[in-house]
Coordinates of C-alpha atoms in Angstrom, one line a residue:
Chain G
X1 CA 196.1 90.2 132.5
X2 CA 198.3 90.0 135.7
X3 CA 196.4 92.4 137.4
X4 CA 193.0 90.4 136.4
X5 CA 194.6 87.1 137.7
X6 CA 194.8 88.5 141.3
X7 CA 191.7 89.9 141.7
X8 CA 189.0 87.7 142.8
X9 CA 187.6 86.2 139.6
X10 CA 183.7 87.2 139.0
X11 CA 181.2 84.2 138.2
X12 CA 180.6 85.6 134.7
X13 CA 184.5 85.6 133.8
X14 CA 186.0 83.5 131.5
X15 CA 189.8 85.2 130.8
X16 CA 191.0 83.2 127.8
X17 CA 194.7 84.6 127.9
X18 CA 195.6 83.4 124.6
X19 CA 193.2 84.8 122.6
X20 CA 193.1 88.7 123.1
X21 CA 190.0 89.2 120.9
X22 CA 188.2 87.1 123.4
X23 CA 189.5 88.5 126.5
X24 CA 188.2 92.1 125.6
X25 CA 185.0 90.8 124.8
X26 CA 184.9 89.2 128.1
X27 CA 185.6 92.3 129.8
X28 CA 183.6 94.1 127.8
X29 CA 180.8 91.7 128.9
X30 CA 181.7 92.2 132.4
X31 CA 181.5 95.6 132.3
X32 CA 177.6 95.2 130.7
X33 CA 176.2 93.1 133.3
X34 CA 177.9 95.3 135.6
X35 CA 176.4 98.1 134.0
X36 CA 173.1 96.3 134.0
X37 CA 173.2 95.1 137.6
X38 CA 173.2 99.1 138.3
X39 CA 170.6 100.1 136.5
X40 CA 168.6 97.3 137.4
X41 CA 169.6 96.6 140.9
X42 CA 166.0 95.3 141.8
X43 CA 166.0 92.3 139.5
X44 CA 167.5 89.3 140.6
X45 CA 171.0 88.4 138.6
X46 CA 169.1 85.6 136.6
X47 CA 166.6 87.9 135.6
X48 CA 169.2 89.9 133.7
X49 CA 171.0 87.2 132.3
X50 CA 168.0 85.7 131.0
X51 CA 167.2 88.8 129.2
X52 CA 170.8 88.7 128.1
X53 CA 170.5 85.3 126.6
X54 CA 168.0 86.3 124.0
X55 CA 168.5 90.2 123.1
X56 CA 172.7 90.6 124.5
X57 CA 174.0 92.7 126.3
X58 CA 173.9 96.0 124.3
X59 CA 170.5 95.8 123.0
X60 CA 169.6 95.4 126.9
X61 CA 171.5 98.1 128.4
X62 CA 170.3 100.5 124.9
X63 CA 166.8 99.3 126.0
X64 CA 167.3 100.7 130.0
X65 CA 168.9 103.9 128.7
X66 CA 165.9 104.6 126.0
X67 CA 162.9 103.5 128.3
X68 CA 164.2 103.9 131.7
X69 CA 164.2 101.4 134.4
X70 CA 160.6 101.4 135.6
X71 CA 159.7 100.7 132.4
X72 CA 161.6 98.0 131.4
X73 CA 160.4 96.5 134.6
X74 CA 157.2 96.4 133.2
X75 CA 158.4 94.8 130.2
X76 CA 160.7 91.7 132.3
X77 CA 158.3 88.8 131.5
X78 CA 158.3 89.6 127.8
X79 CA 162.0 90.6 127.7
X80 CA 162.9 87.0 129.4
X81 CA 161.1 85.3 126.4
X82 CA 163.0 87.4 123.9
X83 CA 161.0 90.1 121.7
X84 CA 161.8 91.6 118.2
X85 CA 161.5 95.4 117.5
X86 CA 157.8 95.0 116.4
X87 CA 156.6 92.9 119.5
X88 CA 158.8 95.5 122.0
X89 CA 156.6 98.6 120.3
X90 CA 153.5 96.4 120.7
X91 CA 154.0 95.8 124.2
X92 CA 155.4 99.6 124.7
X93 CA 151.9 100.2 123.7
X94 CA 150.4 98.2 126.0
X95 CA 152.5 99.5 128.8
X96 CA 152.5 103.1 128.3
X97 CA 155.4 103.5 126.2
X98 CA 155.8 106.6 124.1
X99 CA 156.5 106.5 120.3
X100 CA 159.9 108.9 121.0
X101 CA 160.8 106.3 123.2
X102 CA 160.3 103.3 120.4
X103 CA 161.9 105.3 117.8
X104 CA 165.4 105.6 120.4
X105 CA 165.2 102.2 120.6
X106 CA 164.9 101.7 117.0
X107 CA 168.2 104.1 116.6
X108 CA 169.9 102.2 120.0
X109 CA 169.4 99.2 118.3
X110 CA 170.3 99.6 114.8
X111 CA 166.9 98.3 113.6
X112 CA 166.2 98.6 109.6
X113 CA 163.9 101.9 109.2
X114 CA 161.2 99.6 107.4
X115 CA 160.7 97.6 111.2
X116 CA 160.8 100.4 112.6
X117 CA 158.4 102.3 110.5
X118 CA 155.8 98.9 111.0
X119 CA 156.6 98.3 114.6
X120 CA 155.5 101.8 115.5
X121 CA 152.9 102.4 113.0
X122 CA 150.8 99.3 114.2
X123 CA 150.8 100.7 117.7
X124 CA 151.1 104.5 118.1
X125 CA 148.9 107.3 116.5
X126 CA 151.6 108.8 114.7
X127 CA 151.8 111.9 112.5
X128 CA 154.3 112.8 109.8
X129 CA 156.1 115.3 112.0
X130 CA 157.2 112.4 113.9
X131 CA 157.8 110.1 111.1
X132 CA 159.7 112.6 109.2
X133 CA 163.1 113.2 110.8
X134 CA 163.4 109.5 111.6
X135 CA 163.0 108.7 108.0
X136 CA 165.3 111.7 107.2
X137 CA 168.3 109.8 109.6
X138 CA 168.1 106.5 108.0
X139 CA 170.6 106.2 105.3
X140 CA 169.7 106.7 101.7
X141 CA 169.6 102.8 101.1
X142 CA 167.5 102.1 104.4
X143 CA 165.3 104.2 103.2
X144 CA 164.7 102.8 99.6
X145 CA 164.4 99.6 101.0
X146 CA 161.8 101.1 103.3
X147 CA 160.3 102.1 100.6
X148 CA 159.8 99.1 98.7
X149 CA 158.9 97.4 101.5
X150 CA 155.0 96.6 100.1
X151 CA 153.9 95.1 103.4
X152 CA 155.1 98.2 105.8
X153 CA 153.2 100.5 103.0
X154 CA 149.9 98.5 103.1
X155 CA 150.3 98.6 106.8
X156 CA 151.0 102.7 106.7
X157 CA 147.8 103.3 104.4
X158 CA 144.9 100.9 107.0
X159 CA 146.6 102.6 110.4
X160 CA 147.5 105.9 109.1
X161 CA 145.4 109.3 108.4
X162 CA 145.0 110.0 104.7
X163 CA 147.5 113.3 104.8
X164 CA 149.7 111.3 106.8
X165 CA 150.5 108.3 104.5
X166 CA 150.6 110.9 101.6
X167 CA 153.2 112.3 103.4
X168 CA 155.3 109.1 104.1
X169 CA 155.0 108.6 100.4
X170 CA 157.6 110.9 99.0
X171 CA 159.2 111.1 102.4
X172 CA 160.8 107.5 102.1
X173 CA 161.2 108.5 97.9
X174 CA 158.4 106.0 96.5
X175 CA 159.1 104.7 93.2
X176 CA 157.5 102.1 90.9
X177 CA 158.8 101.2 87.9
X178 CA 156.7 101.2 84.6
X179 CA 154.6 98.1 85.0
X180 CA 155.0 97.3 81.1
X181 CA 159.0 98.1 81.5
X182 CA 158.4 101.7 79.3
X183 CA 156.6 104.9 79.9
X184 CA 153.6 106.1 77.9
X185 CA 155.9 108.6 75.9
X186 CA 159.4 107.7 75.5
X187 CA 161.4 105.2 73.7
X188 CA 161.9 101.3 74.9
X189 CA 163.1 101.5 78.4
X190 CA 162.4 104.7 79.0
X191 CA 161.8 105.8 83.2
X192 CA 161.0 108.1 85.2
X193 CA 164.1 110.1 87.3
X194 CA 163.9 109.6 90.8
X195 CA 163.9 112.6 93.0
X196 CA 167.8 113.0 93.4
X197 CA 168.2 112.3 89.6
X198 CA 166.3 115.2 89.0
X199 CA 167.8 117.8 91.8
X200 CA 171.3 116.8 89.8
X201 CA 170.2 117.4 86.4
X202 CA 168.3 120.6 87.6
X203 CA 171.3 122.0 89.5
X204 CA 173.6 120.9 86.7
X205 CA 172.0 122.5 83.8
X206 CA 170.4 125.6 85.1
X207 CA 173.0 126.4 87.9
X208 CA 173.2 130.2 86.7
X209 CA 169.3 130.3 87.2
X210 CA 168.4 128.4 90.6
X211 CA 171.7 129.4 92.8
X212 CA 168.9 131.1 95.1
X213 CA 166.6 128.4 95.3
X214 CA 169.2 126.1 96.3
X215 CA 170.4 128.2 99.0
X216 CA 166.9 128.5 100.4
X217 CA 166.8 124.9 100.3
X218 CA 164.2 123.7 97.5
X219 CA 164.4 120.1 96.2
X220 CA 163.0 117.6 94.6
X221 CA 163.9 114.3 96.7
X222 CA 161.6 113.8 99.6
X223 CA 159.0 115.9 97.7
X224 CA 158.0 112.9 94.6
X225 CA 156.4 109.9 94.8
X226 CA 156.0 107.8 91.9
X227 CA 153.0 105.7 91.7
X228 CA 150.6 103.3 90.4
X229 CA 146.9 103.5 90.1
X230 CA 145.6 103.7 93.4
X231 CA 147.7 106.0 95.5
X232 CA 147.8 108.2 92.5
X233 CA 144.0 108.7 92.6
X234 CA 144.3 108.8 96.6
X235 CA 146.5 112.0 95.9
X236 CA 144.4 113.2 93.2
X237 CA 141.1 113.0 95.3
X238 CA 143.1 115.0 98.0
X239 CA 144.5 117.7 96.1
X240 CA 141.8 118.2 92.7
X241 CA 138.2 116.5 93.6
X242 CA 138.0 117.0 97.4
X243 CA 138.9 120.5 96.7
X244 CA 135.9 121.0 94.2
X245 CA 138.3 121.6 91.7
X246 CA 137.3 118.2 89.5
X247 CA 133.9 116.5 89.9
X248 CA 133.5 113.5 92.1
X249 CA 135.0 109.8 90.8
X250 CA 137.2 111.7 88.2
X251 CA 139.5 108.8 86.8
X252 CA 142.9 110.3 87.9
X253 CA 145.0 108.7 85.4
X254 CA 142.5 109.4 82.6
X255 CA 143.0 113.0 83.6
X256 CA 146.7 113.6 84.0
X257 CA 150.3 112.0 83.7
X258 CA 151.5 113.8 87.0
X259 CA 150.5 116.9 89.1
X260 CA 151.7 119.0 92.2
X261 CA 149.6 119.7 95.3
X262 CA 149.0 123.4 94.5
X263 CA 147.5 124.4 97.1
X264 CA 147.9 122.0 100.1
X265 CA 150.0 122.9 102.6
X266 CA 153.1 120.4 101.2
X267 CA 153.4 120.8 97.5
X268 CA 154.3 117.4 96.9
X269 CA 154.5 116.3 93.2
X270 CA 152.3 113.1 92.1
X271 CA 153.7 111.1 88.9
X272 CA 151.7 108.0 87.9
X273 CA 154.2 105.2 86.8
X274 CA 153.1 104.3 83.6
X275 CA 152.5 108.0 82.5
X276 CA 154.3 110.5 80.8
X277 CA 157.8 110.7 79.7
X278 CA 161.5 110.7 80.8
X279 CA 161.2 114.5 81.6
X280 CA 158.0 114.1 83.6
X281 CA 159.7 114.5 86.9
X282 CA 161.9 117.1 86.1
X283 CA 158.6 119.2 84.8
X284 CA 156.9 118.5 88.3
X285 CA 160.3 119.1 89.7
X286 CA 161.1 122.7 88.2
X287 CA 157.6 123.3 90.3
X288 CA 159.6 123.0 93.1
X289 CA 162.4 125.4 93.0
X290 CA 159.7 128.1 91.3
X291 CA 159.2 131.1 93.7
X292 CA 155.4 130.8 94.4
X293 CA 155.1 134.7 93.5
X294 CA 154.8 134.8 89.7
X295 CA 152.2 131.6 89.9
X296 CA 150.2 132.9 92.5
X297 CA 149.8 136.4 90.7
X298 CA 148.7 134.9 87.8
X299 CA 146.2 132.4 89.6
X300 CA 144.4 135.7 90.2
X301 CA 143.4 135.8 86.9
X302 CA 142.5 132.0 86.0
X303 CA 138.7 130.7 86.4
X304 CA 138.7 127.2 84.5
X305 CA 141.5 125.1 83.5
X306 CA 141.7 123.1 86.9
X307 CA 143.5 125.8 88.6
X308 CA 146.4 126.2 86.1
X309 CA 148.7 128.9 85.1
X310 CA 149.4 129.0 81.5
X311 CA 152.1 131.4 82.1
X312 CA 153.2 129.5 85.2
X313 CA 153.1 126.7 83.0
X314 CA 155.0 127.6 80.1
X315 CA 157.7 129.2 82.1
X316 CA 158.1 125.6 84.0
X317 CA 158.3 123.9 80.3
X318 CA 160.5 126.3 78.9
X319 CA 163.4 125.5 81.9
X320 CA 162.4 121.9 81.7
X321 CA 163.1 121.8 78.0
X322 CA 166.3 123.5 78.5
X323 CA 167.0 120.2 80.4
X324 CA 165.4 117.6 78.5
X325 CA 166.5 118.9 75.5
X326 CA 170.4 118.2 76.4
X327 CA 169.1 114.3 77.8
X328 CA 167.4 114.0 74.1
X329 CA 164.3 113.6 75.9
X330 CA 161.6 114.5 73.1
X331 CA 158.4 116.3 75.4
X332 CA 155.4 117.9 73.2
X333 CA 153.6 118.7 76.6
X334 CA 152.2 122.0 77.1
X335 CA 153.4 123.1 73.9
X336 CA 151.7 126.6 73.5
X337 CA 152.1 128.2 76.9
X338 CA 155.9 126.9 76.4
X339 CA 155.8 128.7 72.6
X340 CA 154.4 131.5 74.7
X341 CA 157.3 131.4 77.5
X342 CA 159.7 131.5 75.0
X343 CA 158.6 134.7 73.0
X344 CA 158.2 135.9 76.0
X345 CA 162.4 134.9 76.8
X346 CA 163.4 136.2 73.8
X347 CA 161.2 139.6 74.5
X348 CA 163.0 140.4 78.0
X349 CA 165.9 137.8 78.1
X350 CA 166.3 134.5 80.0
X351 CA 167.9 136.1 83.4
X352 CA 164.6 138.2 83.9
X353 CA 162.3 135.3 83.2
X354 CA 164.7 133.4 85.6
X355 CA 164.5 135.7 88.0
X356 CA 160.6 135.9 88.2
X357 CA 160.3 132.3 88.3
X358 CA 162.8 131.1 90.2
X359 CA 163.4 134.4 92.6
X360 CA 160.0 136.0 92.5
X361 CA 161.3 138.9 91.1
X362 CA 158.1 139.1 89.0
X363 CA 157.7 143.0 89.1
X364 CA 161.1 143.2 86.8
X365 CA 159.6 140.7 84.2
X366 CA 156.1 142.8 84.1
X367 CA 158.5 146.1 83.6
X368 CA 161.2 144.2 81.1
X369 CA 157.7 143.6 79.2
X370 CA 156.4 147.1 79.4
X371 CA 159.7 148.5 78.2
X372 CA 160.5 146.4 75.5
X373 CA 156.8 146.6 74.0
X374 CA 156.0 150.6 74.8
X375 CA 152.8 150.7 73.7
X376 CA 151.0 147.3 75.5
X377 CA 150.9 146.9 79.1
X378 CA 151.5 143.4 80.9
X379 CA 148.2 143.4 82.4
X380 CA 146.6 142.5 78.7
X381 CA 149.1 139.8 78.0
X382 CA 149.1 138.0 80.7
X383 CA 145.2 138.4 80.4
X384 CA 145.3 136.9 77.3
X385 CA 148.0 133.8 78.5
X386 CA 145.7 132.6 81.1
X387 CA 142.4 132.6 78.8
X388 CA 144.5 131.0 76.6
X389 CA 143.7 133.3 73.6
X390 CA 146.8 132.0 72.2
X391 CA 146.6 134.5 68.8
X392 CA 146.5 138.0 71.1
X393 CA 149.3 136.2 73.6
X394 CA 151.4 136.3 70.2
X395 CA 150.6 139.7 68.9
X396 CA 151.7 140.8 72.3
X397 CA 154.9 138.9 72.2
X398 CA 155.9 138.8 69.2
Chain P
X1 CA 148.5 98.7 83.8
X2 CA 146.4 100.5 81.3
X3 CA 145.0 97.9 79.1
X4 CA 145.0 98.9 75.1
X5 CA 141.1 98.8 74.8
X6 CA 140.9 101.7 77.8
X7 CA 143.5 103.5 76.0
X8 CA 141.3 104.2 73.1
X9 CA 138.4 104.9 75.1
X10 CA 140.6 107.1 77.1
X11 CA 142.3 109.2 74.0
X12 CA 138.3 109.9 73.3
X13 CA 137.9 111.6 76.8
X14 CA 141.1 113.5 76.5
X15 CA 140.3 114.5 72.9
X16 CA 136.5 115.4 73.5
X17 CA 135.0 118.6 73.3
X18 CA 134.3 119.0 77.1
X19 CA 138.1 118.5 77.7
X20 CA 139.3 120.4 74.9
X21 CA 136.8 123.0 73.7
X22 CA 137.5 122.0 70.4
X23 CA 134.4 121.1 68.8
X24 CA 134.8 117.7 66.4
X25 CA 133.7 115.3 64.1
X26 CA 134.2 111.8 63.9
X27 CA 135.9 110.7 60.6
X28 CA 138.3 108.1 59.3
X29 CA 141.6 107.7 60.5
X30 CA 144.2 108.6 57.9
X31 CA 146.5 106.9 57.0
X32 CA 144.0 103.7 57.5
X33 CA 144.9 101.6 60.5
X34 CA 145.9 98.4 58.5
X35 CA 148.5 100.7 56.3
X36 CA 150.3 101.3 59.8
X37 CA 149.4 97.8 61.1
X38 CA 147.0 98.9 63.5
X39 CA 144.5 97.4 65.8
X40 CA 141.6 100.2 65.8
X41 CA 142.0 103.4 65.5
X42 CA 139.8 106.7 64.9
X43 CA 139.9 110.4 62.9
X44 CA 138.3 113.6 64.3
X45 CA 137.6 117.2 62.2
X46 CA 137.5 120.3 64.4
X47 CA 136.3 122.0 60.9
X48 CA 136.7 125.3 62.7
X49 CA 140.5 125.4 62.6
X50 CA 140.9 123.2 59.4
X51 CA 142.6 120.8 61.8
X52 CA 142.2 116.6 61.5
X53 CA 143.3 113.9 64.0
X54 CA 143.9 110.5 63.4
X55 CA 144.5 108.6 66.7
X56 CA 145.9 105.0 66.6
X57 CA 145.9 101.7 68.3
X58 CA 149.1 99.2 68.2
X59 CA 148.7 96.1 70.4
X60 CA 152.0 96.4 72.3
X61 CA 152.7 99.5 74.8
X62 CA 154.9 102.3 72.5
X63 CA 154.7 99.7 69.5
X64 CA 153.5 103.1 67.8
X65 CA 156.8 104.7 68.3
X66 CA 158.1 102.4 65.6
X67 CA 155.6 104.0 63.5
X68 CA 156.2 107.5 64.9
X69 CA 159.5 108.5 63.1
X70 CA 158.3 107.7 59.7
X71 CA 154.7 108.9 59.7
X72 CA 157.0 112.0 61.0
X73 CA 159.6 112.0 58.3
X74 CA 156.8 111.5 55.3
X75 CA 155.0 114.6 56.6
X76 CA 157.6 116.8 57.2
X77 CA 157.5 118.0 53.1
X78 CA 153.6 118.1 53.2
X79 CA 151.9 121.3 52.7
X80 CA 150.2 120.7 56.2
X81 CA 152.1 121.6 59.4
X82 CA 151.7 118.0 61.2
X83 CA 152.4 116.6 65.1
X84 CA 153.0 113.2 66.2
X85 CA 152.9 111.7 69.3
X86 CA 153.2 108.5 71.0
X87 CA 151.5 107.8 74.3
X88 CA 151.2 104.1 75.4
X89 CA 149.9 102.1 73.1
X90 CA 148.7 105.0 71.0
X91 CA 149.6 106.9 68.4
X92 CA 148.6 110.2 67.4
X93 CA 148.6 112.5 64.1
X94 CA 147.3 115.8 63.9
X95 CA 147.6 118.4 60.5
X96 CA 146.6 121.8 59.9
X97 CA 146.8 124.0 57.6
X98 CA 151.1 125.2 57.4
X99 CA 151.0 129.5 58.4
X100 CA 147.9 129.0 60.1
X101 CA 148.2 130.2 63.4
X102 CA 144.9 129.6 65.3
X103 CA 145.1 126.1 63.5
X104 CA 148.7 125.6 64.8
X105 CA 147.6 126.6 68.5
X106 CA 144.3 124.2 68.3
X107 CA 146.8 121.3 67.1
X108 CA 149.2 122.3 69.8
X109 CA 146.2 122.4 72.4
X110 CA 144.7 118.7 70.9
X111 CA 147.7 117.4 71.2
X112 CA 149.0 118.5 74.5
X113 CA 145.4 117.0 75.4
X114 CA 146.4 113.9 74.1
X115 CA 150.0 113.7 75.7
X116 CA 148.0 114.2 79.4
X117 CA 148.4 116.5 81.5
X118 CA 150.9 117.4 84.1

């Protein structure tokens, strides 16, 4: 404080000795416009402090460090005024600003991950690549929030391509609620798990089997979305009717509870909220930390069925009901291929059918088979599984 | 929202022939709806497997679970392997003949048809 008294005092410095809180922030105030008059030593002193008035000092030195000076000087007539995150990206569009530049600023500025999501969706062709890792940064609760936010999603489906906004969907861990307060199956109150819910459950009751699949990083959270009517028939026009899989205006809901993209590129997993049970999202889920070996093998053989395992199938029932079951979750679903998985566990023994399904070590199931029944061969049983000829699946199991 | 009327009209798709390969027959519901104090209902034969349905309507969402546990617990004696299953506003009751295997695996097929896939 001595030292400060006999220096030449600046214009902007108000020293209020008795009140030590307030003398750093003066300081620290100095040292901004300071800062500022450096990195913006071609605007006049008013300029800056106009700016100052209306977004502070931080946001306005965070703003030079994230767009640079030149740019900013485009921006001075708007920044004088005062602009929130969504008018800066609007007029960062206008003035050549790049969406990596609008995302730092979101970051600099501490800006909720829903405005920033809107601000830069309105302006910049964006992809999922970029959306992703920002979405990944925010905190778990920013990004619920985000994703409740009704307005930023209407806004992401009319600006964004139809793969990207399928992608932001599970990204940001979309979840409605059963509009009638209960799912379809299930007792009063009944829900389905959100994405984390399920990782924990699966990890926690099958750690012996999925140790692998954790280590090479398979999840469920950022991979669900749960959804109502018309993003669930968005998703199911993507993945089963553009695909020539289903016919043309096939009522998505009417046709399923839930699915997984098989074969897009992203295997994201679809639930409809009103649909299903308790244990729907941990059956899509078990999908996810499957090897892709044992189900793609068997694909070979299907024709019909919508381009469905039965074994594939059953094997993901059987590990789901081994969940379920301990939540008292009642699930009738896929009941055969699931009778069909377990014969076919109590044949060779739950570590080999683990191992296939979870591992890809599918070649030690087939031989598991062949030695415990001598005189069939896998190739006629797992035939029979995908033609659903439920009777000759048995004899061969049994 | 799925409103109860689509529901019925959409346990018909899920149950048909097409979706199932299960050919069928319609019939009477049984028990009759107003025993289980439902609002419509209908009963389908797949004479092939000896296997009936009887689907039901209840105007509240999972109003047929109340339902559920003691059409289960009265069949669980019978002479007929049975299945029931509550989906929405629905409720469903399949029997087949008990040792029956293709009739158990066409009941477990209808009524995984029923539950909706996933």
């Amino acid at each position: 404080v001595g030292l400060l008294r006999q220096s030449a005092p600046s214009p902007e410095l108000v020293v209020r000795r008795d009140d030590l809180d307030d003398f750093v922030a003066d300081l620290k105030r100095i040292s901004g416009l300071t800062t500022l008059s450096v990195l913006l030593p071609t605007w006049e002193r008013e300029e800056r402090l106009e700016v100052v008035k209306h977004i502070g000092i931080e946001r306005f030195q965070e703003l030079v460090f994230a767009l640079g000076a030149p740019l900013v000087g485009a921006l001075k007539e708007d920044l004088v005024k005062g602009v929130t995150f969504a008018q800066l990206a609007e007029l960062m569009g206008q003035k050549g600003g790049t969406v990596d530049q609008a995302f730092d600023v979101g970051n600099r500025w501490k800006v909720p991950l829903a405005d920033v999501l809107g601000g830069v969706i309105q302006v910049f062709a964006v992809d999922l690549d970029k959306l992703k890792p920002v979405i990944e940064k925010a905190s778990p609760s920013d990004r619920e929030k985000a994703s409740k936010d009704t307005l930023l999603l209407a806004k992401a489906k009319s600006k964004l391509s139809v793969d990207t906004y399928l992608g932001l969907l599970p990204a940001l861990g979309v979840y409605e609620g059963p509009s009638s307060g209960k799912l379809a199956e299930g007792d009063p109150g009944s829900t389905h798990k959100k994405g984390a819910e399920a990782d924990q459950l699966i990890r926690y009751h099958l750690q012996k089997y999925v140790a692998d699949a954790v280590r090479a990083g398979r999840k469920v959270e950022g991979e669900v979305s749960v959804v109502g009517d018309t993003d669930f028939q968005m998703a199911f026009d993507r993945q089963w009717v553009d695909t020539g899989l289903f016919a043309k205006n096939t009522v998505a809901k009417k046709t399923c509870n839930a699915f997984v993209d098989v074969n897009l590129s992203k295997r994201h997993i679809w639930v409809h909220r009103d649909l299903g049970n308790a244990g729907t999202v941990i059956h899509e889920g078990m999908h996810k930390y499957a090897d892709p070996t044992l189900r793609n093998e068997q694909m070979s053989l299907v024709t019909t069925h919508g381009g469905i395992s039965q074994l594939d199938e059953g094997i993901t029932e059987l590990f789901t009901r081994k969940v379920t079951s301990v939540l008292k979750i009642a699930r009738g679903n896929y009941a055969n291929p699931f009778e069909m998985a377990d014969l076919l566990e109590k044949l060779v023994g739950d570590a080999v059918v683990a191992k296939a399904y979870f591992d890809g070590n599918f070649d030690a199931l087939k031989m598991a088979y062949e030695k415990a029944r001598p005189s069939k061969k896998w190739n006629v049983v797992a035939l029979a599984l995908e033609q659903k000829d439920w009777p000759v699946a048995k004899g061969c199991l049994k | 929202m799925i409103i109860p009327a689509d529901e019925l009209q959409l346990a018909t798709e899920r149950l048909s022939a097409s979706r199932t390969g299960f050919a069928s027959r319609p019939t009477l519901p049984d028990p009759t709806c107003e025993r289980l104090g439902a609002i419509g209902g209908f009963g389908l034969l797949i004479e092939d497997h000896c296997v009936r349905l009887s689907v039901y309507l209840f105007k509240e969402w999972g109003q047929g679970q109340h339902q559920a546990d003691a059409l289960a617990a009265s069949m669980a004696t019978s002479e007929q392997e049975s299945i029931v299953a509550v989906n929405g506003s629905l409720l469903f009751l399949g029997t087949a003949p008990r040792g029956d295997d293709t009739a158990h695996f066409a009941l477990n097929d209808l009524c995984s048809a029923f539950a909706g896939q996933e």
